[in-house]
Every structure is written in structure tokens, then in C-alpha cells.
Amino acid sequence: MIDETYAAAALKNDRAHQSQRRPYRHLVTPRPPRKICVDAYKYGWTVRELDPWHVAVRAWLDGPGRQRQLIISMKFENPWLHFSETATARARGDKTASQFNLQSITPGLVADLIRAGISAGWQPEETGKPAHFTMVGPRANFRLVAHTPG
């Protein structure tokens, strides 16, 4: 009797916990901030999934104190969400696999985003609220558009 009551309570607790979880959160593993040197300055950066189709790249000037952060939202098609479609299409020789933009977020892209953020008005040495931008266009020649979160 005790085992059945315990099992029922555990199952109820697990169901309540599952209903609160976002189904896509398991696709991104939290990692410690990475470091990058851009134009002789050291920055920290992370990538966080916003939803299955967008990520936020967050960067800040590395050092003591709290500097103003740069947050850039961008479209990102997670390769694991499209794995079956791309694998099947490639096996058939189908060109539909190329419709997905399955590029990683590399340190080179982050360096370009930091430079673009500075050009767009982000001042990393200042304190204050984060500067929010959205990346628009292809990665080869993107531009940043300022926006307010909300």
C-alpha cells in the first residue's frame, strides 16, 4: 500500500513537472561562457536558445565589474530538429535539404557580431541596460537592427 501511494504521488509530481517544461529546451546544453579576443579586447560570450527557430548571442567586455551587454537575436535552424528531413533528402539526392540554414555559430561569427554591435552604437565599456539587436540578412552580409525587448 505504501509503495502504491508513493508511486502515484511520484507519477503525479512527474506529470506536473513535465507540463511546465518546454519541449525544445533539451536541445541546448548550458555551457560556461566562452572567451574571444576582438580587436585587442577580450570579451565573454554565450548562446542561448529562445525558441526552436531563434537564438540569442550575448557578449560583454571581459573584466572586473558589470559592463553593458550586447544581446543579438538571430534565426537559427537547429540541425537536430531537421535531422530526419535532411538525412532522408540527402540519401535520395533531393535538393530540399539545402533549404535549411544549418550553419553553426562560430567564434568568427561572434567576432563579426561584436564588431557590428560596436558600429551600431553598443559601447561595451559602459554600464547600464543591455543593447538589444536583431540580425537581419544572410551571414555573409548581415546588418543589425536595434529593438527593445518585450
CSV table of N, CA and C in Angstrom, one decimal:
chain,number,residue,atom,x,y,z
A,1,MET,N,0.8,-1.2,0.0
A,1,MET,CA,0.0,0.0,0.0
A,1,MET,C,0.9,1.3,0.0
A,2,ILE,N,1.9,1.3,0.8
A,2,ILE,CA,2.8,2.4,0.8
A,2,ILE,C,3.5,2.6,-0.5
A,3,ASP,N,3.9,1.5,-1.1
A,3,ASP,CA,4.6,1.6,-2.4
A,3,ASP,C,3.7,2.2,-3.5
A,4,GLU,N,2.4,1.8,-3.5
A,4,GLU,CA,1.4,2.3,-4.5
A,4,GLU,C,1.2,3.8,-4.3
A,5,THR,N,1.0,4.2,-3.0
A,5,THR,CA,0.8,5.6,-2.7
A,5,THR,C,2.0,6.4,-3.2
A,6,TYR,N,3.2,6.0,-2.8
A,6,TYR,CA,4.4,6.7,-3.2
A,6,TYR,C,4.5,6.7,-4.8
A,7,ALA,N,4.2,5.6,-5.4
A,7,ALA,CA,4.3,5.6,-6.9
A,7,ALA,C,3.3,6.6,-7.5
A,8,ALA,N,2.1,6.6,-7.0
A,8,ALA,CA,1.1,7.5,-7.5
A,8,ALA,C,1.5,9.0,-7.3
A,9,ALA,N,2.0,9.3,-6.1
A,9,ALA,CA,2.4,10.7,-5.9
A,9,ALA,C,3.6,11.0,-6.8
A,10,ALA,N,4.5,10.1,-7.0
A,10,ALA,CA,5.7,10.4,-7.8
A,10,ALA,C,5.2,10.6,-9.3
A,11,LEU,N,4.3,9.8,-9.8
A,11,LEU,CA,3.8,9.9,-11.1
A,11,LEU,C,3.1,11.3,-11.3
A,12,LYS,N,2.3,11.7,-10.3
A,12,LYS,CA,1.6,12.9,-10.4
A,12,LYS,C,2.6,14.1,-10.4
A,13,ASN,N,3.6,14.0,-9.5
A,13,ASN,CA,4.6,15.1,-9.5
A,13,ASN,C,5.4,15.2,-10.8
A,14,ASP,N,5.7,14.0,-11.4
A,14,ASP,CA,6.4,14.0,-12.7
A,14,ASP,C,5.6,14.6,-13.8
A,15,ARG,N,4.3,14.3,-13.8
A,15,ARG,CA,3.4,14.8,-14.9
A,15,ARG,C,3.3,16.4,-14.7
A,16,ALA,N,3.2,16.8,-13.5
A,16,ALA,CA,3.1,18.3,-13.2
A,16,ALA,C,4.4,19.0,-13.7
A,17,HIS,N,5.5,18.3,-13.4
A,17,HIS,CA,6.8,18.8,-13.8
A,17,HIS,C,6.9,18.9,-15.3
A,18,GLN,N,6.5,17.8,-16.0
A,18,GLN,CA,6.6,17.7,-17.5
A,18,GLN,C,5.8,18.8,-18.2
A,19,SER,N,4.6,19.1,-17.6
A,19,SER,CA,3.7,20.1,-18.2
A,19,SER,C,4.4,21.5,-18.2
A,20,GLN,N,5.3,21.7,-17.2
A,20,GLN,CA,5.9,23.0,-17.1
A,20,GLN,C,7.1,23.2,-18.0
A,21,ARG,N,7.7,22.1,-18.4
A,21,ARG,CA,8.9,22.1,-19.3
A,21,ARG,C,8.6,22.5,-20.7
A,22,ARG,N,9.5,23.2,-21.3
A,22,ARG,CA,9.4,23.5,-22.7
A,22,ARG,C,10.0,22.3,-23.5
A,23,PRO,N,9.3,21.8,-24.5
A,23,PRO,CA,9.8,20.6,-25.1
A,23,PRO,C,11.1,20.7,-25.9
A,24,TYR,N,11.5,22.0,-26.2
A,24,TYR,CA,12.7,22.2,-27.0
A,24,TYR,C,13.9,22.5,-26.2
A,25,ARG,N,13.8,22.7,-24.9
A,25,ARG,CA,14.9,23.1,-24.0
A,25,ARG,C,16.0,22.1,-23.9
A,26,HIS,N,15.7,20.8,-24.1
A,26,HIS,CA,16.7,19.8,-24.0
A,26,HIS,C,17.7,19.8,-25.1
A,27,LEU,N,17.4,20.6,-26.2
A,27,LEU,CA,18.3,20.6,-27.3
A,27,LEU,C,19.6,21.4,-27.1
A,28,VAL,N,19.5,22.3,-26.2
A,28,VAL,CA,20.7,23.2,-25.9
A,28,VAL,C,21.2,22.9,-24.5
A,29,THR,N,22.4,22.5,-24.4
A,29,THR,CA,23.0,22.2,-23.1
A,29,THR,C,23.7,23.5,-22.6
A,30,PRO,N,23.4,23.9,-21.4
A,30,PRO,CA,24.0,25.1,-20.9
A,30,PRO,C,25.5,24.9,-20.8
A,31,ARG,N,26.2,25.9,-21.2
A,31,ARG,CA,27.7,25.9,-21.2
A,31,ARG,C,28.2,27.1,-20.5
A,32,PRO,N,29.4,27.0,-20.0
A,32,PRO,CA,30.0,28.2,-19.4
A,32,PRO,C,30.4,29.2,-20.5
A,33,PRO,N,30.5,30.5,-20.1
A,33,PRO,CA,30.8,31.5,-21.2
A,33,PRO,C,32.1,31.2,-21.8
A,34,ARG,N,32.1,31.5,-23.1
A,34,ARG,CA,33.4,31.3,-23.9
A,34,ARG,C,34.1,32.7,-23.9
A,35,LYS,N,35.4,32.7,-24.2
A,35,LYS,CA,36.2,33.9,-24.3
A,35,LYS,C,36.6,34.1,-25.8
A,36,ILE,N,36.7,35.4,-26.2
A,36,ILE,CA,37.1,35.7,-27.5
A,36,ILE,C,37.9,37.0,-27.5
A,37,CYS,N,38.9,37.2,-28.3
A,37,CYS,CA,39.6,38.4,-28.4
A,37,CYS,C,39.2,39.1,-29.8
A,38,VAL,N,38.7,40.3,-29.7
A,38,VAL,CA,38.3,41.0,-30.9
A,38,VAL,C,38.9,42.4,-30.9
A,39,ASP,N,39.8,42.7,-31.8
A,39,ASP,CA,40.4,44.0,-32.0
A,39,ASP,C,41.1,44.4,-30.7
A,40,ALA,N,41.9,43.4,-30.1
A,40,ALA,CA,42.7,43.6,-28.9
A,40,ALA,C,41.9,43.7,-27.6
A,41,TYR,N,40.6,43.5,-27.6
A,41,TYR,CA,39.8,43.5,-26.4
A,41,TYR,C,39.3,42.1,-26.1
A,42,LYS,N,39.2,41.7,-24.9
A,42,LYS,CA,38.7,40.4,-24.5
A,42,LYS,C,37.2,40.5,-24.2
A,43,TYR,N,36.4,39.5,-24.7
A,43,TYR,CA,35.0,39.5,-24.5
A,43,TYR,C,34.6,38.1,-24.0
A,44,GLY,N,33.5,38.0,-23.3
A,44,GLY,CA,32.9,36.8,-23.0
A,44,GLY,C,31.6,36.7,-23.8
A,45,TRP,N,31.2,35.4,-24.2
A,45,TRP,CA,30.0,35.3,-25.0
A,45,TRP,C,29.4,33.9,-24.7
A,46,THR,N,28.0,33.9,-24.9
A,46,THR,CA,27.2,32.7,-24.8
A,46,THR,C,26.2,32.7,-25.8
A,47,VAL,N,25.6,31.5,-26.1
A,47,VAL,CA,24.5,31.4,-27.0
A,47,VAL,C,23.4,30.7,-26.2
A,48,ARG,N,22.2,31.2,-26.3
A,48,ARG,CA,21.0,30.7,-25.6
A,48,ARG,C,19.9,30.5,-26.6
A,49,GLU,N,19.2,29.4,-26.5
A,49,GLU,CA,18.1,29.2,-27.4
A,49,GLU,C,16.8,30.0,-26.9
A,50,LEU,N,16.2,30.7,-27.8
A,50,LEU,CA,15.0,31.5,-27.4
A,50,LEU,C,13.8,30.6,-27.7
A,51,ASP,N,13.8,30.0,-28.9
A,51,ASP,CA,12.7,29.0,-29.3
A,51,ASP,C,13.3,28.1,-30.3
A,52,PRO,N,12.6,27.2,-30.9
A,52,PRO,CA,13.2,26.3,-31.8
A,52,PRO,C,13.8,26.9,-33.1
A,53,TRP,N,13.5,28.2,-33.3
A,53,TRP,CA,14.0,28.8,-34.6
A,53,TRP,C,14.9,30.0,-34.4
A,54,HIS,N,15.1,30.4,-33.1
A,54,HIS,CA,15.9,31.6,-32.8
A,54,HIS,C,16.8,31.4,-31.6
A,55,VAL,N,18.0,32.0,-31.7
A,55,VAL,CA,18.9,32.0,-30.5
A,55,VAL,C,19.3,33.5,-30.2
A,56,ALA,N,19.8,33.7,-29.0
A,56,ALA,CA,20.3,35.0,-28.6
A,56,ALA,C,21.8,34.8,-28.4
A,57,VAL,N,22.6,35.6,-29.0
A,57,VAL,CA,24.1,35.6,-28.8
A,57,VAL,C,24.3,36.8,-27.8
A,58,ARG,N,24.9,36.5,-26.7
A,58,ARG,CA,25.1,37.5,-25.6
A,58,ARG,C,26.6,37.7,-25.5
A,59,ALA,N,27.1,39.0,-25.6
A,59,ALA,CA,28.5,39.3,-25.5
A,59,ALA,C,28.7,40.4,-24.5
A,60,TRP,N,29.9,40.5,-23.8
A,60,TRP,CA,30.2,41.5,-22.9
A,60,TRP,C,31.7,41.6,-22.8
A,61,LEU,N,32.2,42.8,-22.5
A,61,LEU,CA,33.6,43.1,-22.3
A,61,LEU,C,34.1,42.3,-21.0
A,62,ASP,N,35.1,41.5,-21.2
A,62,ASP,CA,35.6,40.7,-20.1
A,62,ASP,C,36.4,41.5,-19.2
A,63,GLY,N,36.1,41.4,-17.9
A,63,GLY,CA,36.9,42.1,-16.9
A,63,GLY,C,36.1,42.3,-15.7
A,64,PRO,N,36.7,43.1,-14.7
A,64,PRO,CA,36.0,43.3,-13.4
A,64,PRO,C,34.8,44.3,-13.6
A,65,GLY,N,33.9,44.1,-12.8
A,65,GLY,CA,32.7,44.9,-12.9
A,65,GLY,C,31.7,44.4,-13.9
A,66,ARG,N,30.5,45.1,-13.9
A,66,ARG,CA,29.5,44.7,-14.8
A,66,ARG,C,29.4,45.7,-16.0
A,67,GLN,N,29.8,45.3,-17.1
A,67,GLN,CA,29.7,46.1,-18.3
A,67,GLN,C,28.4,45.9,-19.0
A,68,ARG,N,28.1,46.8,-19.9
A,68,ARG,CA,26.8,46.7,-20.7
A,68,ARG,C,26.9,45.5,-21.7
A,69,GLN,N,25.9,44.7,-21.7
A,69,GLN,CA,25.9,43.5,-22.6
A,69,GLN,C,25.3,43.8,-23.9
A,70,LEU,N,25.8,43.0,-24.9
A,70,LEU,CA,25.2,43.1,-26.2
A,70,LEU,C,24.4,41.8,-26.4
A,71,ILE,N,23.1,41.9,-26.8
A,71,ILE,CA,22.3,40.7,-27.0
A,71,ILE,C,21.7,40.8,-28.4
A,72,ILE,N,22.1,39.8,-29.2
A,72,ILE,CA,21.7,39.8,-30.6
A,72,ILE,C,20.8,38.5,-30.8
A,73,SER,N,19.6,38.8,-31.2
A,73,SER,CA,18.7,37.7,-31.6
A,73,SER,C,18.9,37.4,-33.1
A,74,MET,N,18.9,36.1,-33.4
A,74,MET,CA,19.1,35.7,-34.8
A,74,MET,C,18.4,34.4,-35.1
A,75,LYS,N,18.0,34.2,-36.3
A,75,LYS,CA,17.4,33.0,-36.8
A,75,LYS,C,18.4,31.9,-36.8
A,76,PHE,N,18.0,30.7,-36.2
A,76,PHE,CA,18.9,29.6,-36.2
A,76,PHE,C,18.1,28.3,-36.4
A,77,GLU,N,18.4,27.6,-37.4
A,77,GLU,CA,17.7,26.3,-37.6
A,77,GLU,C,18.5,25.2,-37.1
A,78,ASN,N,18.1,24.7,-35.9
A,78,ASN,CA,18.8,23.7,-35.2
A,78,ASN,C,18.9,22.4,-36.1
A,79,PRO,N,20.1,21.9,-36.4
A,79,PRO,CA,20.3,20.8,-37.2
A,79,PRO,C,19.6,19.5,-36.7
A,80,TRP,N,19.5,19.4,-35.3
A,80,TRP,CA,18.9,18.2,-34.8
A,80,TRP,C,17.4,18.2,-34.9
A,81,LEU,N,16.8,19.4,-35.1
A,81,LEU,CA,15.3,19.4,-35.3
A,81,LEU,C,15.0,19.0,-36.8
A,82,HIS,N,16.0,19.1,-37.7
A,82,HIS,CA,15.7,18.8,-39.1
A,82,HIS,C,16.5,17.6,-39.5
A,83,PHE,N,17.0,16.8,-38.6
A,83,PHE,CA,17.9,15.7,-38.9
A,83,PHE,C,17.3,14.7,-39.9
A,84,SER,N,16.1,14.3,-39.5
A,84,SER,CA,15.4,13.3,-40.4
A,84,SER,C,15.1,13.8,-41.8
A,85,GLU,N,14.7,15.0,-41.9
A,85,GLU,CA,14.4,15.6,-43.2
A,85,GLU,C,15.6,15.7,-44.1
A,86,THR,N,16.7,16.2,-43.5
A,86,THR,CA,17.9,16.4,-44.3
A,86,THR,C,18.6,15.1,-44.6
A,87,ALA,N,18.6,14.2,-43.7
A,87,ALA,CA,19.2,12.9,-43.9
A,87,ALA,C,18.5,12.1,-45.0
A,88,THR,N,17.2,12.1,-45.0
A,88,THR,CA,16.4,11.5,-46.0
A,88,THR,C,16.5,12.1,-47.3
A,89,ALA,N,16.5,13.5,-47.4
A,89,ALA,CA,16.6,14.2,-48.6
A,89,ALA,C,18.0,14.0,-49.2
A,90,ARG,N,19.0,14.0,-48.4
A,90,ARG,CA,20.4,13.7,-49.0
A,90,ARG,C,20.5,12.3,-49.5
A,91,ALA,N,19.9,11.4,-48.8
A,91,ALA,CA,20.0,10.0,-49.3
A,91,ALA,C,19.3,9.8,-50.6
A,92,ARG,N,18.3,10.5,-50.8
A,92,ARG,CA,17.6,10.5,-52.1
A,92,ARG,C,18.2,11.3,-53.2
A,93,GLY,N,19.2,12.2,-52.8
A,93,GLY,CA,19.8,13.1,-53.8
A,93,GLY,C,18.9,14.3,-54.0
A,94,ASP,N,17.9,14.5,-53.1
A,94,ASP,CA,17.0,15.6,-53.2
A,94,ASP,C,17.6,16.9,-52.8
A,95,LYS,N,17.3,18.0,-53.4
A,95,LYS,CA,17.9,19.3,-53.2
A,95,LYS,C,17.1,20.1,-52.0
A,96,THR,N,16.1,19.5,-51.5
A,96,THR,CA,15.3,20.2,-50.4
A,96,THR,C,16.1,20.3,-49.2
A,97,ALA,N,17.1,19.5,-49.0
A,97,ALA,CA,18.0,19.6,-47.8
A,97,ALA,C,18.7,21.0,-47.7
A,98,SER,N,19.0,21.5,-48.8
A,98,SER,CA,19.7,22.8,-48.8
A,98,SER,C,18.8,24.0,-48.4
A,99,GLN,N,17.5,23.8,-48.3
A,99,GLN,CA,16.6,24.9,-47.8
A,99,GLN,C,16.9,25.3,-46.4
A,100,PHE,N,17.5,24.4,-45.6
A,100,PHE,CA,17.7,24.7,-44.2
A,100,PHE,C,19.1,25.3,-44.1
A,101,ASN,N,19.2,26.3,-43.2
A,101,ASN,CA,20.4,27.0,-42.9
A,101,ASN,C,21.0,26.4,-41.7
A,102,LEU,N,21.8,25.4,-41.9
A,102,LEU,CA,22.3,24.6,-40.8
A,102,LEU,C,23.7,24.9,-40.4
A,103,GLN,N,24.0,26.2,-40.4
A,103,GLN,CA,25.4,26.6,-40.0
A,103,GLN,C,25.5,26.8,-38.5
A,104,SER,N,26.7,26.5,-38.0
A,104,SER,CA,26.9,26.7,-36.5
A,104,SER,C,27.2,28.1,-36.2
A,105,ILE,N,27.1,28.5,-35.0
A,105,ILE,CA,27.5,29.8,-34.5
A,105,ILE,C,29.0,29.7,-34.1
A,106,THR,N,29.8,30.2,-34.9
A,106,THR,CA,31.3,30.1,-34.7
A,106,THR,C,31.9,31.3,-34.0
A,107,PRO,N,33.1,31.2,-33.4
A,107,PRO,CA,33.7,32.4,-32.9
A,107,PRO,C,33.9,33.5,-34.0
A,108,GLY,N,34.2,33.1,-35.2
A,108,GLY,CA,34.3,34.1,-36.3
A,108,GLY,C,33.0,34.9,-36.4
A,109,LEU,N,31.9,34.2,-36.4
A,109,LEU,CA,30.6,35.0,-36.5
A,109,LEU,C,30.4,35.9,-35.3
A,110,VAL,N,30.7,35.4,-34.1
A,110,VAL,CA,30.6,36.2,-32.9
A,110,VAL,C,31.5,37.4,-33.0
A,111,ALA,N,32.7,37.3,-33.5
A,111,ALA,CA,33.6,38.4,-33.6
A,111,ALA,C,32.9,39.4,-34.6
A,112,ASP,N,32.3,39.0,-35.7
A,112,ASP,CA,31.7,39.9,-36.6
A,112,ASP,C,30.5,40.5,-35.9
A,113,LEU,N,29.7,39.8,-35.1
A,113,LEU,CA,28.6,40.4,-34.4
A,113,LEU,C,29.0,41.4,-33.4
A,114,ILE,N,30.1,41.2,-32.7
A,114,ILE,CA,30.6,42.2,-31.8
A,114,ILE,C,31.0,43.5,-32.5
A,115,ARG,N,31.8,43.3,-33.6
A,115,ARG,CA,32.2,44.5,-34.4
A,115,ARG,C,30.9,45.3,-34.9
A,116,ALA,N,30.0,44.5,-35.4
A,116,ALA,CA,28.7,45.1,-35.9
A,116,ALA,C,28.0,45.8,-34.8
A,117,GLY,N,28.0,45.2,-33.6
A,117,GLY,CA,27.3,45.9,-32.4
A,117,GLY,C,28.0,47.2,-32.1
A,118,ILE,N,29.3,47.2,-32.1
A,118,ILE,CA,30.0,48.4,-31.8
A,118,ILE,C,29.7,49.5,-32.8
A,119,SER,N,29.7,49.1,-34.1
A,119,SER,CA,29.3,50.0,-35.2
A,119,SER,C,27.9,50.5,-35.1
A,120,ALA,N,27.0,49.7,-34.5
A,120,ALA,CA,25.6,50.1,-34.4
A,120,ALA,C,25.4,50.9,-33.1
A,121,GLY,N,26.4,51.2,-32.3
A,121,GLY,CA,26.2,52.0,-31.2
A,121,GLY,C,26.4,51.4,-29.8
A,122,TRP,N,26.7,50.1,-29.7
A,122,TRP,CA,26.9,49.5,-28.5
A,122,TRP,C,28.2,49.9,-27.9
A,123,GLN,N,28.3,50.3,-26.7
A,123,GLN,CA,29.5,50.8,-26.0
A,123,GLN,C,29.8,49.8,-24.9
A,124,PRO,N,30.7,48.8,-25.2
A,124,PRO,CA,30.9,47.7,-24.2
A,124,PRO,C,31.5,48.2,-22.9
A,125,GLU,N,32.2,49.3,-22.8
A,125,GLU,CA,32.9,49.7,-21.6
A,125,GLU,C,31.9,50.4,-20.6
A,126,GLU,N,30.7,50.8,-21.1
A,126,GLU,CA,29.8,51.5,-20.3
A,126,GLU,C,29.0,50.5,-19.4
A,127,THR,N,28.3,50.9,-18.4
A,127,THR,CA,27.4,50.1,-17.6
A,127,THR,C,26.0,50.5,-18.0
A,128,GLY,N,25.0,49.7,-17.7
A,128,GLY,CA,23.6,50.0,-18.0
A,128,GLY,C,22.9,48.8,-18.6
A,129,LYS,N,21.8,49.1,-19.1
A,129,LYS,CA,20.9,48.0,-19.6
A,129,LYS,C,21.6,47.5,-20.9
A,130,PRO,N,21.3,46.2,-21.2
A,130,PRO,CA,21.9,45.6,-22.4
A,130,PRO,C,21.4,46.3,-23.7
A,131,ALA,N,22.2,46.2,-24.7
A,131,ALA,CA,21.8,46.7,-26.0
A,131,ALA,C,21.3,45.5,-26.8
A,132,HIS,N,20.0,45.6,-27.3
A,132,HIS,CA,19.3,44.6,-28.0
A,132,HIS,C,19.3,44.8,-29.5
A,133,PHE,N,19.7,43.9,-30.3
A,133,PHE,CA,19.7,44.0,-31.7
A,133,PHE,C,19.1,42.7,-32.3
A,134,THR,N,18.7,42.7,-33.5
A,134,THR,CA,18.3,41.6,-34.3
A,134,THR,C,19.1,41.5,-35.5
A,135,MET,N,19.7,40.3,-35.8
A,135,MET,CA,20.5,40.1,-37.0
A,135,MET,C,19.5,39.9,-38.2
A,136,VAL,N,19.7,40.7,-39.2
A,136,VAL,CA,18.9,40.7,-40.4
A,136,VAL,C,19.8,40.4,-41.6
A,137,GLY,N,19.3,39.4,-42.5
A,137,GLY,CA,20.0,39.1,-43.7
A,137,GLY,C,20.9,37.9,-43.5
A,138,PRO,N,21.5,37.5,-44.6
A,138,PRO,CA,22.4,36.3,-44.6
A,138,PRO,C,23.7,36.6,-43.8
A,139,ARG,N,24.3,35.6,-43.3
A,139,ARG,CA,25.5,35.8,-42.5
A,139,ARG,C,26.7,36.4,-43.2
A,140,ALA,N,26.7,36.3,-44.5
A,140,ALA,CA,27.8,36.9,-45.3
A,140,ALA,C,27.8,38.4,-45.3
A,141,ASN,N,26.6,39.0,-45.3
A,141,ASN,CA,26.4,40.5,-45.3
A,141,ASN,C,25.2,40.9,-44.5
A,142,PHE,N,25.2,40.5,-43.2
A,142,PHE,CA,24.1,40.9,-42.3
A,142,PHE,C,24.2,42.3,-41.8
A,143,ARG,N,23.1,42.7,-41.2
A,143,ARG,CA,23.1,44.0,-40.5
A,143,ARG,C,22.3,43.9,-39.2
A,144,LEU,N,22.6,44.7,-38.3
A,144,LEU,CA,21.9,44.7,-37.0
A,144,LEU,C,20.8,45.8,-36.9
A,145,VAL,N,19.7,45.4,-36.4
A,145,VAL,CA,18.6,46.4,-36.3
A,145,VAL,C,18.3,46.4,-34.8
A,146,ALA,N,18.3,47.6,-34.2
A,146,ALA,CA,18.1,47.8,-32.8
A,146,ALA,C,16.6,47.5,-32.5
A,147,HIS,N,16.3,46.9,-31.3
A,147,HIS,CA,14.9,46.7,-30.9
A,147,HIS,C,14.9,46.7,-29.4
A,148,THR,N,13.7,47.0,-28.8
A,148,THR,CA,13.5,46.9,-27.4
A,148,THR,C,12.9,45.6,-27.1
A,149,PRO,N,13.3,44.9,-26.1
A,149,PRO,CA,12.7,43.6,-25.7
A,149,PRO,C,11.3,43.8,-25.2
A,150,GLY,N,10.6,42.7,-25.5
A,150,GLY,CA,9.2,42.8,-24.9
A,150,GLY,C,8.2,42.1,-25.7
